[in-house]
Amino acid sequence: VDPRIERLYRLAAGRAGAAVLLGGGLPSAALFPRARLQAAFLRALAQPAGALQYGWPEGHERLRAWIAARVAARGARVTADDVIVTNGAQQAIDLAVSTLGAAGALGDGGWRIGVDAETYPAALDLFRTRGALPVVGAAVRCRYVMPHVSNPRGLALDDAARAQLLASGAALIEDDAYAELNFSGPPGRPLAADAPDRVFHVGTFSKVLCPGLRVGWLIAPRDAREEALRRKRDLDLQASSLAQSILVEFLDADDFDARLARARAYYRRRAVRLARALRRRLPAWRFRMPDGGFSIWCETGEPGDDIALLEAAVAEGVTADPGRLFRADDASAPVALRLCFSSAPVAALDDGVARVARAWDTWRRARDRERVVERSML
Amino acid sequence: VDPRIERLYRLAAGRAGAAVLLGGGLPSAALFPRARLQAAFLRALAQPAGALQYGWPEGHERLRAWIAARVAARGARVTADDVIVTNGAQQAIDLAVSTLGAAGALGDGGWRIGVDAETYPAALDLFRTRGALPVVGAAVRCRYVMPHVSNPRGLALDDAARAQLLASGAALIEDDAYAELNFSGPPGRPLAADAPDRVFHVGTFSKVLCPGLRVGWLIAPRDAREEALRRKRDLDLQASSLAQSILVEFLDADDFDARLARARAYYRRRAVRLARALRRRLPAWRFRMPDGGFSIWCETGEPGDDIALLEAAVAEGVTADPGRLFRADDASAPVALRLCFSSAPVAALDDGVARVARAWDTWRRARDRERVVERSML
């Protein structure tokens, strides 16, 4: 992340209630099941030592069984033994890419990973740190994809694109972080069901339940499982026993499908509200209505510096995510923004977009003034 | 970890109450402050979104301030800004070694890290995974040390050894996991106080409070802090918000120094019990009484296969940690065992050692029979 962007995020977050946060991709705190998590915590603590003691690196057996059953219900041949519990999806992606890298599956001299034209920023950063170059549209031996709900676009792969992806023969890191939040209902077959020998399936409770538990998972191809588990142990021994024990107790007592159905309806309503505000206040911007997830990807079609745009937005009391974060080549132009409808109070969405529109005007005027100056200096 | 050792550990753990666990290095569940953690959890949940939402990669500000104040009280110039909250000490060690590696501080072609003749096994595994060769007694540009309470020996560095270490000019990864559990009282100056520009200071709540929270920390030299934080974010975005919020509330209401004093007395009593049993039942074994920590390092002085010895122990209903785990060269002989007094019921320590003694007899007879066979085949 560019330190200028980080600084602006922190500036806006420090203003607490005074800013409308349309950046960041946070789930809505209104959906966090506090009372049920509290009850689950009390039950977890009442068990013998487990919740507070060390556990095995692969994670809590009952939690792995729950995860495996859900993925298996979607058509994949997965058992609890195939699941490694991780610190969120991010660590699962790291395990996948480093296991692939160690196996030579990312190519010889210089690793490359295929990504969408816009994709999850922290995955791009991670790939670079691990020495893998994210590339768009090239022939690669490994691809990172979010087939059911992409980030930032919130779109699902259509059947043709999915078939093409599977036919490529590449190793696939399938990030299902938002998959359960496709507005049209539960996700279908994971890629891991169709190519179990080369799909690393990644999931998390962060978007559908709450991020604070920091629990995700990796389902690696059988051949890679031992190496992935060895790496998990080396990285940090294990995921939090406490968070896992809370989850096991929580899931035991919860109607998780009903919870997901409520979350889909909740986020869809917000997506509609944000889209309406965008059409009204920024009619020149282009976007596709998302199939699910937390955000709308807005393309302005204009040149310029998206960090300066974020700066103008923060000055107006609103945040948004600059498009460059989502691009493998870090390009600012054509300027785009990810706007999240997920966590701001729903009544604030319209006001938030009004602030973005004001920032957009300010930024455009400043940009055009600079151009005049530049031209006059030639 | 050798898969044979792993299999034996799991076998013994599966027998639950039937085996005496003298391996593993677990803290005593009797010391886990369940009621206070429960109260802290309820207070944490009552706060606005923080405990269940995403947080910053460096961790919770109040927790970092608490950690910094404790390390500063020991003489280091440390503020909250210097602290990165991690998933236990293990991740802090990983951040340290990978940050050093990226900076070229581990040497050119082939990284090497100096370690004690016996040291923390998961650090050895981690170094190897990161491409760094752990070496004993060689000139190196980086050393991994536990200056206040070592693992497995439980010994503190004396002043001369400490001075020599600091004079070496090497980068130091200072693992303080057990430091607060030196039986003689609070630890003195951290190495980070004397060489802040080249010490990566590592700590954790796992030994002194409970491992289930999975919270540790890294204090990196100022020059390396930004890179370490970038890596923390890439690895898994952040440590658990929930665990950090619980800790903040817990520490606010706890007399932590009194808690540590009780823990020191508790573990010292157990160390004495285990030592007495060892002298009585295995008088030929050599060990030094530990200064602190969870374990006694027992040297048999004999050749042989320590995994076979663990196998015999598990057959007798007791576990111990084979010496090879702690050695950079993975050597089995001279056979040694780490015996932990920390987590088994205190009344079971004597029985546990009796089982180890029986396993030792069985193993020696089997070893000597094999030798006779080998000799007769020559």
Short mmCIF file of C-alpha atoms in Angstrom, two decimals, chain A residues 1 6 9-10 13 25-27 29 32 34 37-38 41-42 45 47-49 51-54 56-58 87 90-91 94 120 122 125-126 129-130 206-207 210-214 230-231 233-242 246, chain B residues 1 6 9-10 13 25-27 29 32 34 37-38 41-42 45 47-49 51-54 56-58 87 90-91 94 120 122 125-126 129-130 206-207 210-214 230-231 233-242 246:
data_model
loop_
_atom_site.label_atom_id
_atom_site.label_comp_id
_atom_site.label_asym_id
_atom_site.label_seq_id
_atom_site.Cartn_x
_atom_site.Cartn_y
_atom_site.Cartn_z
CA VAL A 1 0.00 0.00 0.00
CA GLU A 6 -2.39 4.60 4.35
CA TYR A 9 -7.12 6.18 5.66
CA ARG A 10 -5.78 6.70 9.16
CA ALA A 13 -10.52 6.80 10.68
CA GLY A 25 -14.33 -3.24 2.68
CA LEU A 26 -15.51 -3.79 6.24
CA PRO A 27 -18.54 -5.95 6.99
CA ALA A 29 -21.03 -4.31 12.55
CA PHE A 32 -22.21 -9.17 14.23
CA ARG A 34 -22.80 -10.30 19.79
CA LEU A 37 -20.87 -15.04 20.32
CA GLN A 38 -20.99 -14.20 24.00
CA PHE A 41 -17.61 -17.92 24.51
CA LEU A 42 -19.08 -18.92 27.86
CA LEU A 45 -14.62 -21.55 28.46
CA GLN A 47 -14.96 -26.92 28.38
CA PRO A 48 -11.71 -28.45 29.65
CA ALA A 49 -8.50 -26.62 28.77
CA ALA A 51 -10.03 -22.95 24.38
CA LEU A 52 -7.10 -21.42 26.27
CA GLN A 53 -4.38 -24.03 25.62
CA TYR A 54 -2.22 -24.82 22.59
CA TRP A 56 -2.74 -28.77 16.72
CA PRO A 57 -1.43 -26.76 13.76
CA GLU A 58 -4.23 -27.92 11.43
CA ASN A 87 -5.59 -16.61 10.46
CA GLN A 90 -4.96 -13.80 3.87
CA GLN A 91 -2.82 -16.43 5.58
CA ASP A 94 0.03 -17.02 1.68
CA TYR A 120 -7.85 -7.97 -4.02
CA ALA A 122 -3.60 -7.49 -0.14
CA ASP A 125 1.06 -7.10 -2.05
CA LEU A 126 1.52 -10.61 -0.70
CA THR A 129 6.53 -9.98 -1.02
CA ARG A 130 6.77 -13.68 -1.80
CA SER A 206 -14.51 -12.59 8.27
CA LYS A 207 -17.11 -11.41 5.74
CA CYS A 210 -17.02 -11.10 11.83
CA PRO A 211 -13.37 -10.35 11.11
CA GLY A 212 -12.37 -10.03 14.76
CA LEU A 213 -12.12 -13.80 15.22
CA ARG A 214 -9.48 -13.89 12.47
CA ARG A 230 4.27 -27.71 7.69
CA ARG A 231 4.38 -24.09 6.57
CA ARG A 233 3.17 -24.58 11.75
CA ASP A 234 6.35 -22.69 10.89
CA LEU A 235 4.50 -19.41 10.41
CA ASP A 236 2.74 -19.25 13.76
CA LEU A 237 2.20 -22.78 15.14
CA GLN A 238 -1.61 -22.63 14.90
CA ALA A 239 -4.70 -20.43 14.66
CA SER A 240 -6.14 -19.11 17.93
CA SER A 241 -7.58 -21.92 20.04
CA LEU A 242 -9.98 -19.49 21.65
CA ILE A 246 -15.91 -19.95 20.14
CA VAL B 1 9.37 -32.25 13.13
CA GLU B 6 4.44 -36.19 15.58
CA TYR B 9 2.66 -37.20 20.33
CA ARG B 10 -0.77 -37.52 18.76
CA ALA B 13 -2.61 -37.04 23.36
CA GLY B 25 5.99 -27.44 26.87
CA LEU B 26 2.43 -26.46 27.71
CA PRO B 27 1.67 -23.96 30.47
CA ALA B 29 -4.19 -24.87 32.66
CA PHE B 32 -5.49 -19.79 33.27
CA ARG B 34 -10.93 -18.11 33.32
CA LEU B 37 -10.87 -13.55 30.94
CA GLN B 38 -14.62 -14.04 30.85
CA PHE B 41 -14.54 -10.64 27.12
CA LEU B 42 -17.87 -9.20 28.25
CA LEU B 45 -17.91 -6.96 23.53
CA GLN B 47 -17.33 -1.60 23.38
CA PRO B 48 -18.23 -0.27 19.94
CA ALA B 49 -17.31 -2.49 16.98
CA ALA B 51 -13.41 -6.38 19.16
CA LEU B 52 -15.22 -8.01 16.24
CA GLN B 53 -14.15 -5.74 13.37
CA TYR B 54 -10.91 -5.42 11.38
CA TRP B 56 -4.74 -1.99 12.02
CA PRO B 57 -1.88 -4.35 11.11
CA GLU B 58 0.34 -3.15 13.98
CA ASN B 87 0.13 -14.31 16.41
CA GLN B 90 6.45 -17.73 16.54
CA GLN B 91 5.15 -15.18 14.05
CA ASP B 94 9.27 -15.22 11.46
CA TYR B 120 13.54 -23.94 20.56
CA ALA B 122 9.93 -24.49 16.06
CA ASP B 125 12.11 -25.48 11.63
CA LEU B 126 11.13 -21.93 10.76
CA THR B 129 11.75 -23.07 5.86
CA ARG B 130 12.88 -19.49 5.35
CA SER B 206 1.31 -17.65 25.79
CA LYS B 207 3.53 -18.80 28.67
CA CYS B 210 -2.55 -18.56 28.13
CA PRO B 211 -1.65 -19.71 24.63
CA GLY B 212 -5.25 -19.81 23.38
CA LEU B 213 -5.33 -16.05 22.76
CA ARG B 214 -2.40 -16.45 20.35
CA ARG B 230 4.61 -4.51 5.84
CA ARG B 231 5.39 -8.21 6.16
CA ARG B 233 0.21 -7.15 6.90
CA ASP B 234 1.10 -9.39 3.98
CA LEU B 235 1.15 -12.49 6.16
CA ASP B 236 -2.33 -12.20 7.65
CA LEU B 237 -3.38 -8.52 7.77
CA GLN B 238 -3.43 -8.33 11.59
CA ALA B 239 -3.61 -10.25 14.86
CA SER B 240 -7.08 -11.13 16.15
CA SER B 241 -9.02 -8.01 17.17
CA LEU B 242 -11.02 -10.07 19.64
CA ILE B 246 -9.89 -9.18 25.60
#
